[in-house]
Amino acid sequence: MSPLDDPAREAAASAEPGFRAMLAARPHLALTEDGLAVEAVPLARIAAAHGTPTWVYSAAAITHRYRALADALGEAGLEARIHYAMKANDAEAIVTLLARQGAGADVVSEGERRIARHAGIAARDIVFSGVGKSEGELRSALADQVGQINVESAEELGMLSGIASAMGVKARIALRINPDVDAGTHAKITTGLAENKFGIPSADAIALYTHAASLPGIVPVGLAMHIGSQVTSLAPYRAAYGLLAALAGEVRAAGLPITLLDCGGGLGIPYRGEEVPSPAAFAAVLKETLGGLGLKIVIEPGRWIVGPAGILLARVVLQKQGEARRFVILDAAMNDLIRPSLYGAWHGILPITPARWRAALSPADVVGPVCESGDTFATGRALPDLGHGEIVALLDAGAYGSVMSSTYNARPLAAAVMVSGTVDAVIRDRQSFEAMRAGERLPPWLGPLLPPPAGPLAVPVPRR
Ligand code: LLP
């Protein structure tokens, strides 16, 4: 059966935004005489100069999106601070760009904290989140005097107080509450349900906050919440922040100190042209639910700032006609961008040569070379004929793209380039084979490998 005879696949293909709609929705992409460009740098030029697969980020899109969020909060009259969730993309150049805009950081590991500091973010502007911070991580965060540590359990609170007291310091903490609110997103990135590992049940919040205030190494400063990621409706935010407001009231009524509310991140982006809340609408919900409390507001967006600002540039290795399907095989794979394999995520795929946009479209599966059927970027996608050497851009890959890469199948990590206007610069070298294997060792009992002996059964022989 031809894929075109399959109504479900045909319908799926026709519900997709067309190439021009995808372009129109992304102001940092442009069509130039030399094809698709990020800002004013044609992607063909980047592919020729730096090879593929390569991540390409628009500096203008990142700063513009950060400013749009900051302005929306300001215009709503909120005293709010943006702590960029570095897990979305921890490239030094991106964190530095955001630090220069005034962003603080939300970090979840020692590594992220060190990158933030290196990028020029002051320790007081760092929130340290995460459900399983190690003793060592807590100790170094305290030694660095980070501004806020979000505590996720009674057990962690005790551990942190012990460490801080032993160091003779006090940890400024926010208690992360699990509101048991369904964020309506993919199950793997929902974090605010009772069944999730995150946070403290709201019923325990006041007792634990009271206990925190009594501990020698702890200064409670507020409450935190994060309900999930790629949230595309405001209703779950309204429910969660309503609960946050009520809890803040109870903390105050108990005579306990509170100065801030950390509202998490999660604001979704339109991967497939879906309706998502605007920054102004999100700010209005913050204002409506929390605005009257006289408390500082912290938000921790990651994806919304950097997601649309990045693409993954890939080259077609070959096009293969299978029995029932056409496969476009790229030189990028699930080890580079895992979101489609892991979450069934939809990413736009744009050929960078506009002539291809005018060609006849038919369904194709866009896949990588990794030896798993799950190494699939798109199924039944309406695409033109795309032969060897054609270059495509996988859109909205700026968040949870390169940070989730691995070297599976011994594929080195891709290069990364940042564009600003008419110039581009490599912000991460393509990983060399040597760098990928650095740290590999043989156990002593295997000894150094000898060259294999000649003959049909050549096997390496350990030297004694
Ligand atoms: N704050 C906390 C406590 C978080 O756990 C997260 C994300 C954020 C902020 C930032 O959320 P954002 O604004 O970026 O949605 N790998 C998944 C997303 C995992 C999100 C984990 N936590 C994906 O590719 O969709």
Short mmCIF file of C-alpha atoms and ligand atoms in Angstrom, two decimals:
data_model
loop_
_atom_site.label_atom_id
_atom_site.label_comp_id
_atom_site.label_asym_id
_atom_site.label_seq_id
_atom_site.Cartn_x
_atom_site.Cartn_y
_atom_site.Cartn_z
CA MET A 1 0.00 0.00 0.00
CA SER A 2 1.32 3.44 -0.85
CA PRO A 3 1.50 5.80 2.13
CA LEU A 4 -0.83 8.08 0.21
CA ASP A 5 -3.52 5.39 0.40
CA ASP A 6 -3.40 5.49 4.19
CA PRO A 7 -5.99 8.11 5.26
CA ALA A 8 -4.58 8.51 8.77
CA ARG A 9 -1.10 9.29 7.55
CA GLU A 10 -2.45 11.58 4.85
CA ALA A 11 -4.55 13.48 7.39
CA ALA A 12 -1.57 13.79 9.71
CA ALA A 13 0.49 15.17 6.87
CA SER A 14 -2.14 17.70 5.83
CA ALA A 15 -2.61 19.01 9.40
CA GLU A 16 0.99 20.16 9.40
CA PRO A 17 1.92 23.78 8.87
CA GLY A 18 3.41 24.43 5.45
CA PHE A 19 6.97 25.64 4.89
CA ARG A 20 5.91 29.28 4.48
CA ALA A 21 3.77 29.20 7.62
CA MET A 22 6.72 27.75 9.57
CA LEU A 23 8.97 30.50 8.28
CA ALA A 24 6.44 33.27 8.96
CA ALA A 25 6.06 32.15 12.58
CA ARG A 26 9.80 32.42 13.24
CA PRO A 27 11.03 36.00 12.79
CA HIS A 28 14.70 35.09 13.18
CA LEU A 29 14.52 32.90 10.07
CA ALA A 30 14.57 34.51 6.66
CA LEU A 31 14.65 33.58 3.02
CA THR A 32 17.60 35.14 1.22
CA GLU A 33 18.98 34.74 -2.29
CA ASP A 34 21.17 32.06 -0.79
CA GLY A 35 18.31 30.16 0.76
CA LEU A 36 17.10 29.85 4.31
CA ALA A 37 19.05 32.00 6.76
CA VAL A 38 19.23 32.43 10.52
CA GLU A 39 19.09 36.21 10.88
CA ALA A 40 21.23 37.27 7.86
CA VAL A 41 23.53 34.25 7.68
CA PRO A 42 22.52 31.65 5.07
CA LEU A 43 22.47 28.16 6.49
CA ALA A 44 24.20 26.84 3.36
CA ARG A 45 27.19 28.97 4.37
CA ILE A 46 27.21 27.54 7.89
CA ALA A 47 26.92 23.97 6.60
CA ALA A 48 29.78 24.56 4.15
CA ALA A 49 32.02 26.18 6.73
CA HIS A 50 31.31 24.00 9.76
CA GLY A 51 29.79 20.79 8.43
CA THR A 52 26.71 18.99 9.72
CA PRO A 53 25.06 18.16 12.02
CA THR A 54 25.40 21.59 13.61
CA TRP A 55 23.26 23.48 16.10
CA VAL A 56 22.62 27.07 15.02
CA TYR A 57 21.30 29.68 17.44
CA SER A 58 20.03 33.20 16.79
CA ALA A 59 21.41 35.64 19.36
CA ALA A 60 18.71 38.16 18.42
CA ALA A 61 15.93 35.64 19.02
CA ILE A 62 17.32 34.75 22.46
CA THR A 63 17.66 38.36 23.60
CA HIS A 64 14.35 39.35 22.03
CA ARG A 65 12.50 36.53 23.75
CA TYR A 66 14.14 37.24 27.12
CA ARG A 67 13.18 40.92 26.80
CA ALA A 68 9.61 40.05 25.76
CA LEU A 69 9.16 38.03 28.95
CA ALA A 70 10.85 40.63 31.15
CA ASP A 71 8.77 43.43 29.59
CA ALA A 72 5.53 41.50 30.04
CA LEU A 73 6.29 41.03 33.74
CA GLY A 74 7.22 44.68 34.09
CA GLU A 75 4.14 45.90 32.23
CA ALA A 76 1.95 43.80 34.53
CA GLY A 77 3.50 45.76 37.40
CA LEU A 78 5.10 42.71 38.98
CA GLU A 79 8.30 42.81 40.97
CA ALA A 80 9.61 39.74 39.20
CA ARG A 81 12.95 38.21 38.31
CA ILE A 82 13.75 35.76 35.55
CA HIS A 83 16.03 32.88 36.47
CA TYR A 84 16.87 31.16 33.20
CA ALA A 85 16.49 27.36 33.57
CA MET A 86 19.90 26.36 32.31
CA LYS A 87 18.92 22.75 31.77
CA ALA A 88 17.23 23.88 28.54
CA ASN A 89 20.56 24.91 27.05
CA ASP A 90 23.75 25.38 29.01
CA ALA A 91 25.97 26.62 26.18
CA GLU A 92 28.36 29.13 27.70
CA ALA A 93 27.59 31.67 24.96
CA ILE A 94 23.84 31.44 25.56
CA VAL A 95 24.12 31.72 29.34
CA THR A 96 26.51 34.67 28.91
CA LEU A 97 24.12 36.39 26.49
CA LEU A 98 21.29 36.03 29.00
CA ALA A 99 23.49 37.07 31.93
CA ARG A 100 24.26 40.31 30.04
CA GLN A 101 20.49 40.87 29.74
CA GLY A 102 20.24 40.65 33.51
CA ALA A 103 18.98 37.08 33.86
CA GLY A 104 19.60 35.04 36.98
CA ALA A 105 19.91 31.26 36.71
CA ASP A 106 17.98 28.24 37.84
CA VAL A 107 20.53 25.44 38.18
CA VAL A 108 20.11 21.78 39.01
CA SER A 109 23.68 20.58 39.42
CA GLU A 110 27.15 21.60 40.43
CA GLY A 111 28.00 21.69 36.73
CA GLU A 112 25.24 24.14 35.88
CA ARG A 113 26.13 26.32 38.87
CA ARG A 114 29.73 26.51 37.72
CA ILE A 115 28.70 27.39 34.16
CA ALA A 116 26.39 30.13 35.48
CA ARG A 117 29.17 31.61 37.60
CA HIS A 118 31.62 31.41 34.72
CA ALA A 119 29.09 33.22 32.52
CA GLY A 120 29.05 36.10 35.00
CA ILE A 121 25.88 35.38 36.98
CA ALA A 122 26.28 36.46 40.61
CA ALA A 123 25.84 33.72 43.22
CA ARG A 124 22.98 35.66 44.81
CA ASP A 125 21.13 35.45 41.46
CA ILE A 126 21.24 31.65 41.41
CA VAL A 127 18.44 29.33 42.49
CA PHE A 128 19.57 25.76 43.10
CA SER A 129 16.70 23.35 42.34
CA GLY A 130 16.46 19.58 42.05
CA VAL A 131 15.04 16.60 43.86
CA GLY A 132 18.36 14.92 44.66
CA LYS A 133 21.13 17.41 45.29
CA SER A 134 24.16 15.62 46.68
CA GLU A 135 25.92 16.61 49.90
CA GLY A 136 28.89 17.79 47.90
CA GLU A 137 26.71 19.92 45.63
CA LEU A 138 24.93 21.48 48.61
CA ARG A 139 28.24 22.20 50.34
CA SER A 140 29.76 23.96 47.34
CA ALA A 141 26.55 25.90 46.67
CA LEU A 142 26.63 27.12 50.28
CA ALA A 143 30.33 27.94 50.05
CA ASP A 144 29.51 30.01 46.95
CA GLN A 145 26.60 31.68 48.85
CA VAL A 146 23.93 30.99 46.22
CA GLY A 147 20.84 33.13 46.68
CA GLN A 148 18.26 30.39 47.14
CA ILE A 149 18.11 26.62 47.50
CA ASN A 150 14.77 25.00 46.68
CA VAL A 151 14.19 22.16 49.13
CA GLU A 152 12.08 19.24 47.96
CA SER A 153 11.66 17.04 51.04
CA ALA A 154 11.86 16.92 54.83
CA GLU A 155 14.87 14.65 54.42
CA GLU A 156 16.70 17.18 52.27
CA LEU A 157 15.86 19.97 54.72
CA GLY A 158 17.50 18.05 57.57
CA MET A 159 20.54 17.23 55.46
CA LEU A 160 20.95 20.85 54.34
CA SER A 161 20.58 22.23 57.84
CA GLY A 162 23.27 19.84 59.07
CA ILE A 163 25.69 20.80 56.32
CA ALA A 164 25.05 24.55 56.72
CA SER A 165 25.45 24.44 60.52
CA ALA A 166 28.68 22.51 60.23
CA MET A 167 29.94 25.20 57.84
CA GLY A 168 28.73 27.98 60.14
CA VAL A 169 26.42 29.46 57.48
CA LYS A 170 22.69 29.68 56.88
CA ALA A 171 20.95 28.39 53.76
CA ARG A 172 18.24 30.62 52.30
CA ILE A 173 15.60 28.16 51.21
CA ALA A 174 12.27 28.00 49.41
CA LEU A 175 10.10 24.94 50.00
CA ARG A 176 8.99 23.38 46.73
CA ILE A 177 5.33 22.44 46.93
CA ASN A 178 3.80 19.72 44.78
CA PRO A 179 0.35 21.16 44.05
CA ASP A 180 -1.08 17.94 42.58
CA VAL A 181 -2.20 19.88 39.52
CA ASP A 182 -2.18 18.29 36.07
CA ALA A 183 -0.17 20.53 33.72
CA GLY A 184 -1.78 18.79 30.73
CA THR A 185 1.56 18.03 29.11
CA HIS A 186 3.48 14.87 28.20
CA ALA A 187 3.62 12.41 31.13
CA LYS A 188 7.43 12.40 31.11
CA ILE A 189 7.60 16.16 31.71
CA THR A 190 4.71 16.57 34.15
CA THR A 191 6.11 17.37 37.58
CA GLY A 192 3.26 18.69 39.69
CA LEU A 193 1.18 15.55 40.28
CA ALA A 194 1.16 13.73 43.61
CA GLU A 195 2.56 10.64 41.86
CA ASN A 196 5.63 12.62 40.69
CA LYS A 197 8.84 12.58 42.72
CA PHE A 198 8.96 16.38 43.04
CA GLY A 199 8.20 18.65 45.98
CA ILE A 200 6.33 18.42 49.25
CA PRO A 201 2.59 17.73 49.52
CA SER A 202 0.80 21.02 50.11
CA ALA A 203 -0.82 19.54 53.24
CA ASP A 204 2.65 19.28 54.82
CA ALA A 205 3.84 22.72 53.73
CA ILE A 206 3.10 24.81 56.81
CA ALA A 207 4.40 22.25 59.30
CA LEU A 208 7.64 21.86 57.33
CA TYR A 209 8.03 25.62 56.84
CA THR A 210 7.60 26.07 60.61
CA HIS A 211 10.17 23.36 61.23
CA ALA A 212 12.55 24.97 58.71
CA ALA A 213 12.37 28.28 60.56
CA SER A 214 13.43 26.48 63.75
CA LEU A 215 16.51 24.84 62.23
CA PRO A 216 19.92 26.34 62.94
CA GLY A 217 21.26 26.22 59.38
CA ILE A 218 18.12 27.38 57.57
CA VAL A 219 16.41 30.67 56.73
CA PRO A 220 13.13 30.03 54.91
CA VAL A 221 12.44 32.82 52.42
CA GLY A 222 9.58 31.49 50.36
CA LEU A 223 7.66 28.82 48.50
CA ALA A 224 8.34 27.31 45.08
CA MET A 225 6.35 25.39 42.50
CA HIS A 226 6.98 23.98 39.03
CA ILE A 227 4.13 22.03 37.49
CA GLY A 228 5.75 20.77 34.30
CA SER A 229 7.16 21.74 30.96
CA GLN A 230 5.67 22.62 27.54
CA VAL A 231 2.50 23.82 29.28
CA THR A 232 0.17 25.23 26.63
CA SER A 233 -2.80 26.29 28.75
CA LEU A 234 -3.05 28.86 31.53
CA ALA A 235 -5.62 26.91 33.54
CA PRO A 236 -3.10 24.68 35.39
CA TYR A 237 -0.98 27.75 36.23
CA ARG A 238 -4.03 29.52 37.60
CA ALA A 239 -4.86 26.52 39.79
CA ALA A 240 -1.27 26.05 41.01
CA TYR A 241 -0.62 29.73 41.73
CA GLY A 242 -3.98 30.03 43.48
CA LEU A 243 -2.79 27.32 45.85
CA LEU A 244 0.59 29.05 46.20
CA ALA A 245 -1.17 32.28 47.21
CA ALA A 246 -3.26 30.45 49.78
CA LEU A 247 -0.17 28.78 51.26
CA ALA A 248 1.71 32.08 51.37
CA GLY A 249 -1.22 33.47 53.36
CA GLU A 250 -1.00 30.57 55.80
CA VAL A 251 2.75 31.06 56.24
CA ARG A 252 2.13 34.69 57.11
CA ALA A 253 -0.77 33.87 59.39
CA ALA A 254 1.57 31.54 61.27
CA GLY A 255 3.88 34.50 61.82
CA LEU A 256 6.65 33.04 59.68
CA PRO A 257 8.90 35.12 57.41
CA ILE A 258 8.28 34.99 53.66
CA THR A 259 9.63 37.28 50.95
CA LEU A 260 9.30 35.45 47.63
CA LEU A 261 7.36 33.01 45.52
CA ASP A 262 9.21 30.95 42.91
CA CYS A 263 6.68 30.11 40.23
CA GLY A 264 8.81 27.71 38.17
CA GLY A 265 8.97 27.55 34.39
CA GLY A 266 7.17 25.47 31.82
CA LEU A 267 5.63 27.99 29.43
CA GLY A 268 5.11 26.15 26.13
CA ILE A 269 6.08 27.09 22.59
CA PRO A 270 4.21 26.45 19.31
CA TYR A 271 6.25 23.62 17.78
CA ARG A 272 3.44 22.79 15.37
CA GLY A 273 1.68 26.14 15.18
CA GLU A 274 -0.52 25.38 18.19
CA GLU A 275 -2.01 28.19 20.28
CA VAL A 276 0.15 28.95 23.31
CA PRO A 277 -0.26 31.63 25.98
CA SER A 278 1.54 34.91 25.32
CA PRO A 279 3.97 36.32 27.91
CA ALA A 280 1.40 39.03 28.62
CA ALA A 281 -1.33 36.45 29.29
CA PHE A 282 1.04 34.47 31.54
CA ALA A 283 2.02 37.65 33.39
CA ALA A 284 -1.67 38.48 33.82
CA VAL A 285 -2.22 35.13 35.58
CA LEU A 286 0.73 35.83 37.89
CA LYS A 287 -0.69 39.25 38.61
CA GLU A 288 -4.21 37.97 39.18
CA THR A 289 -3.18 35.12 41.49
CA LEU A 290 -0.11 36.48 43.28
CA GLY A 291 0.11 40.18 42.48
CA GLY A 292 -1.58 41.48 45.60
CA LEU A 293 0.66 39.71 48.12
CA GLY A 294 3.59 42.12 48.19
CA LEU A 295 5.99 39.25 47.57
CA LYS A 296 8.81 39.05 45.04
CA ILE A 297 8.06 36.75 42.11
CA VAL A 298 10.69 34.48 40.58
CA ILE A 299 10.11 32.56 37.36
CA GLU A 300 12.32 29.86 35.85
CA PRO A 301 11.67 29.65 32.11
CA GLY A 302 13.98 27.66 29.88
CA ARG A 303 12.28 26.41 26.73
CA TRP A 304 10.29 29.58 26.07
CA ILE A 305 13.46 31.68 25.86
CA VAL A 306 15.77 29.43 23.85
CA GLY A 307 13.60 26.76 22.18
CA PRO A 308 12.52 28.64 19.06
CA ALA A 309 15.93 30.35 18.79
CA GLY A 310 17.83 27.23 17.75
CA ILE A 311 17.81 24.79 14.85
CA LEU A 312 19.62 21.58 14.13
CA LEU A 313 21.17 21.71 10.68
CA ALA A 314 21.49 18.30 9.04
CA ARG A 315 22.40 16.87 5.67
CA VAL A 316 20.59 14.13 3.81
CA VAL A 317 22.85 11.08 3.59
CA LEU A 318 20.50 9.35 1.20
CA GLN A 319 16.87 8.84 0.39
CA LYS A 320 15.68 5.26 0.48
CA GLN A 321 12.44 3.90 -0.93
CA GLY A 322 11.22 1.24 1.47
CA GLU A 323 8.40 -1.15 0.66
CA ALA A 324 5.69 1.14 1.98
CA ARG A 325 7.55 4.26 2.99
CA ARG A 326 10.06 6.76 1.75
CA PHE A 327 12.90 7.29 4.20
CA VAL A 328 14.96 10.47 4.24
CA ILE A 329 18.08 9.50 6.16
CA LEU A 330 19.92 12.41 7.78
CA ASP A 331 23.41 12.67 9.22
CA ALA A 332 21.80 13.85 12.49
CA ALA A 333 20.26 11.24 14.75
CA MET A 334 18.51 10.56 18.03
CA ASN A 335 21.85 10.92 19.79
CA ASP A 336 21.83 14.61 18.72
CA LEU A 337 18.13 15.50 19.14
CA ILE A 338 16.31 12.89 21.21
CA ARG A 339 12.99 14.71 21.73
CA PRO A 340 11.09 12.99 18.88
CA SER A 341 12.24 9.54 20.06
CA LEU A 342 11.70 10.20 23.75
CA TYR A 343 8.47 12.19 23.78
CA GLY A 344 7.10 11.72 20.26
CA ALA A 345 7.83 15.45 19.89
CA TRP A 346 7.04 17.21 16.60
CA HIS A 347 9.76 19.45 15.16
CA GLY A 348 9.30 21.37 11.92
CA ILE A 349 11.64 20.29 9.11
CA LEU A 350 12.54 22.89 6.51
CA PRO A 351 14.70 22.21 3.44
CA ILE A 352 17.06 25.17 3.26
CA THR A 353 16.75 25.52 -0.54
CA PRO A 354 13.48 27.31 -1.37
CA ALA A 355 13.31 25.60 -4.77
CA ARG A 356 12.55 22.42 -2.83
CA TRP A 357 9.54 24.18 -1.21
CA ARG A 358 7.88 24.46 -4.62
CA ALA A 359 8.40 20.80 -5.51
CA ALA A 360 5.66 18.19 -5.15
CA LEU A 361 5.22 16.92 -1.60
CA SER A 362 4.69 13.38 -0.47
CA PRO A 363 4.93 11.66 2.91
CA ALA A 364 8.37 10.69 4.13
CA ASP A 365 9.82 9.32 7.33
CA VAL A 366 12.79 11.41 8.38
CA VAL A 367 15.27 9.28 10.28
CA GLY A 368 18.85 9.19 11.48
CA PRO A 369 21.54 6.57 10.93
CA VAL A 370 21.44 5.11 14.46
CA CYS A 371 20.60 1.42 14.67
CA GLU A 372 17.16 1.73 16.27
CA SER A 373 13.77 2.17 14.64
CA GLY A 374 13.11 4.83 17.30
CA ASP A 375 15.75 6.96 15.61
CA THR A 376 12.97 8.82 13.80
CA PHE A 377 12.52 12.59 13.62
CA ALA A 378 9.22 12.53 11.75
CA THR A 379 6.76 10.01 10.34
CA GLY A 380 4.67 10.59 7.24
CA ARG A 381 5.92 14.18 6.93
CA ALA A 382 4.92 16.04 3.75
CA LEU A 383 8.26 16.69 2.09
CA PRO A 384 9.67 17.08 -1.39
CA ASP A 385 12.12 14.70 -2.91
CA LEU A 386 15.28 15.17 -0.81
CA GLY A 387 18.30 13.42 -2.21
CA HIS A 388 21.88 13.04 -1.10
CA GLY A 389 23.45 16.30 0.06
CA GLU A 390 20.23 18.29 0.55
CA ILE A 391 20.32 20.24 3.79
CA VAL A 392 17.42 20.58 6.20
CA ALA A 393 16.78 22.57 9.35
CA LEU A 394 15.06 20.85 12.28
CA LEU A 395 13.24 23.73 13.93
CA ASP A 396 12.79 24.79 17.56
CA ALA A 397 15.74 22.72 18.71
CA GLY A 398 17.24 25.42 20.95
CA ALA A 399 15.87 23.90 24.18
CA TYR A 400 16.52 20.34 25.32
CA GLY A 401 18.42 19.69 22.10
CA SER A 402 22.18 19.75 22.45
CA VAL A 403 22.00 19.34 26.25
CA MET A 404 20.33 15.96 25.85
CA SER A 405 22.78 14.71 23.20
CA SER A 406 24.87 11.63 23.73
CA THR A 407 27.62 9.87 21.83
CA TYR A 408 25.48 6.76 21.25
CA ASN A 409 26.81 4.70 18.34
CA ALA A 410 30.16 6.44 18.98
CA ARG A 411 28.91 9.57 17.26
CA PRO A 412 30.80 12.66 18.47
CA LEU A 413 28.78 15.65 19.75
CA ALA A 414 27.77 18.12 17.05
CA ALA A 415 29.25 21.60 16.64
CA ALA A 416 27.31 24.71 17.65
CA VAL A 417 27.26 28.12 16.00
CA MET A 418 25.73 31.40 17.15
CA VAL A 419 24.55 33.96 14.62
CA SER A 420 24.26 37.68 15.29
CA GLY A 421 23.08 39.71 12.30
CA THR A 422 25.44 39.03 9.44
CA VAL A 423 28.10 37.25 11.48
CA ASP A 424 28.37 33.79 12.90
CA ALA A 425 30.77 32.22 15.36
CA VAL A 426 31.43 28.68 16.50
CA ILE A 427 30.38 28.45 20.14
CA ARG A 428 31.23 24.78 20.49
CA ASP A 429 33.66 22.80 18.40
CA ARG A 430 32.51 19.58 16.86
CA GLN A 431 33.77 16.93 19.27
CA SER A 432 36.84 15.14 17.97
CA PHE A 433 37.14 11.37 18.09
CA GLU A 434 39.94 11.80 20.62
CA ALA A 435 37.86 14.05 22.87
CA MET A 436 34.96 11.60 22.70
CA ARG A 437 37.22 8.75 23.85
CA ALA A 438 39.26 10.74 26.38
CA GLY A 439 39.15 8.96 29.71
CA GLU A 440 38.77 5.47 28.22
CA ARG A 441 41.19 3.05 29.91
CA LEU A 442 41.90 -0.66 29.77
CA PRO A 443 41.95 -2.50 33.10
CA PRO A 444 45.54 -3.48 34.00
CA TRP A 445 44.84 -7.19 33.57
CA LEU A 446 44.04 -6.66 29.89
CA GLY A 447 47.35 -4.91 29.38
CA PRO A 448 48.08 -2.76 26.37
CA LEU A 449 46.68 -4.12 23.14
CA LEU A 450 49.12 -5.67 20.69
CA PRO A 451 48.52 -5.42 16.99
CA PRO A 452 46.40 -8.40 15.93
CA PRO A 453 48.36 -11.32 14.44
CA ALA A 454 47.88 -11.90 10.73
CA GLY A 455 45.49 -14.64 9.71
CA PRO A 456 41.79 -15.30 9.44
CA LEU A 457 41.13 -15.53 13.20
CA ALA A 458 42.86 -12.28 14.14
CA VAL A 459 42.02 -11.44 17.76
CA PRO A 460 43.84 -8.96 20.03
CA VAL A 461 46.28 -10.75 22.38
CA PRO A 462 46.94 -9.31 25.83
CA ARG A 463 50.65 -8.86 26.63
CA ARG A 464 51.83 -10.27 29.98
N1 LLP B 1 12.17 24.79 36.81
C1 LLP B 1 12.21 23.48 37.15
C2 LLP B 1 12.21 23.11 38.56
C3 LLP B 1 12.23 22.50 36.15
O1 LLP B 1 12.25 21.21 36.48
C4 LLP B 1 12.21 22.89 34.78
C5 LLP B 1 12.26 21.89 33.71
C6 LLP B 1 12.20 24.27 34.49
C7 LLP B 1 12.18 25.18 35.52
C8 LLP B 1 12.22 24.79 33.09
O2 LLP B 1 11.11 24.38 32.36
P1 LLP B 1 10.85 24.99 30.90
O3 LLP B 1 10.52 26.44 31.06
O4 LLP B 1 12.07 24.80 30.10
O5 LLP B 1 9.70 24.19 30.39
N2 LLP B 1 13.54 17.48 28.28
C9 LLP B 1 12.14 17.88 28.25
C10 LLP B 1 11.85 19.01 29.21
C11 LLP B 1 12.25 18.72 30.64
C12 LLP B 1 11.97 19.85 31.59
C13 LLP B 1 12.53 19.59 32.94
N3 LLP B 1 12.32 20.63 33.90
C14 LLP B 1 11.76 18.23 26.82
O6 LLP B 1 12.60 18.12 25.93
O7 LLP B 1 10.64 18.57 26.56
#
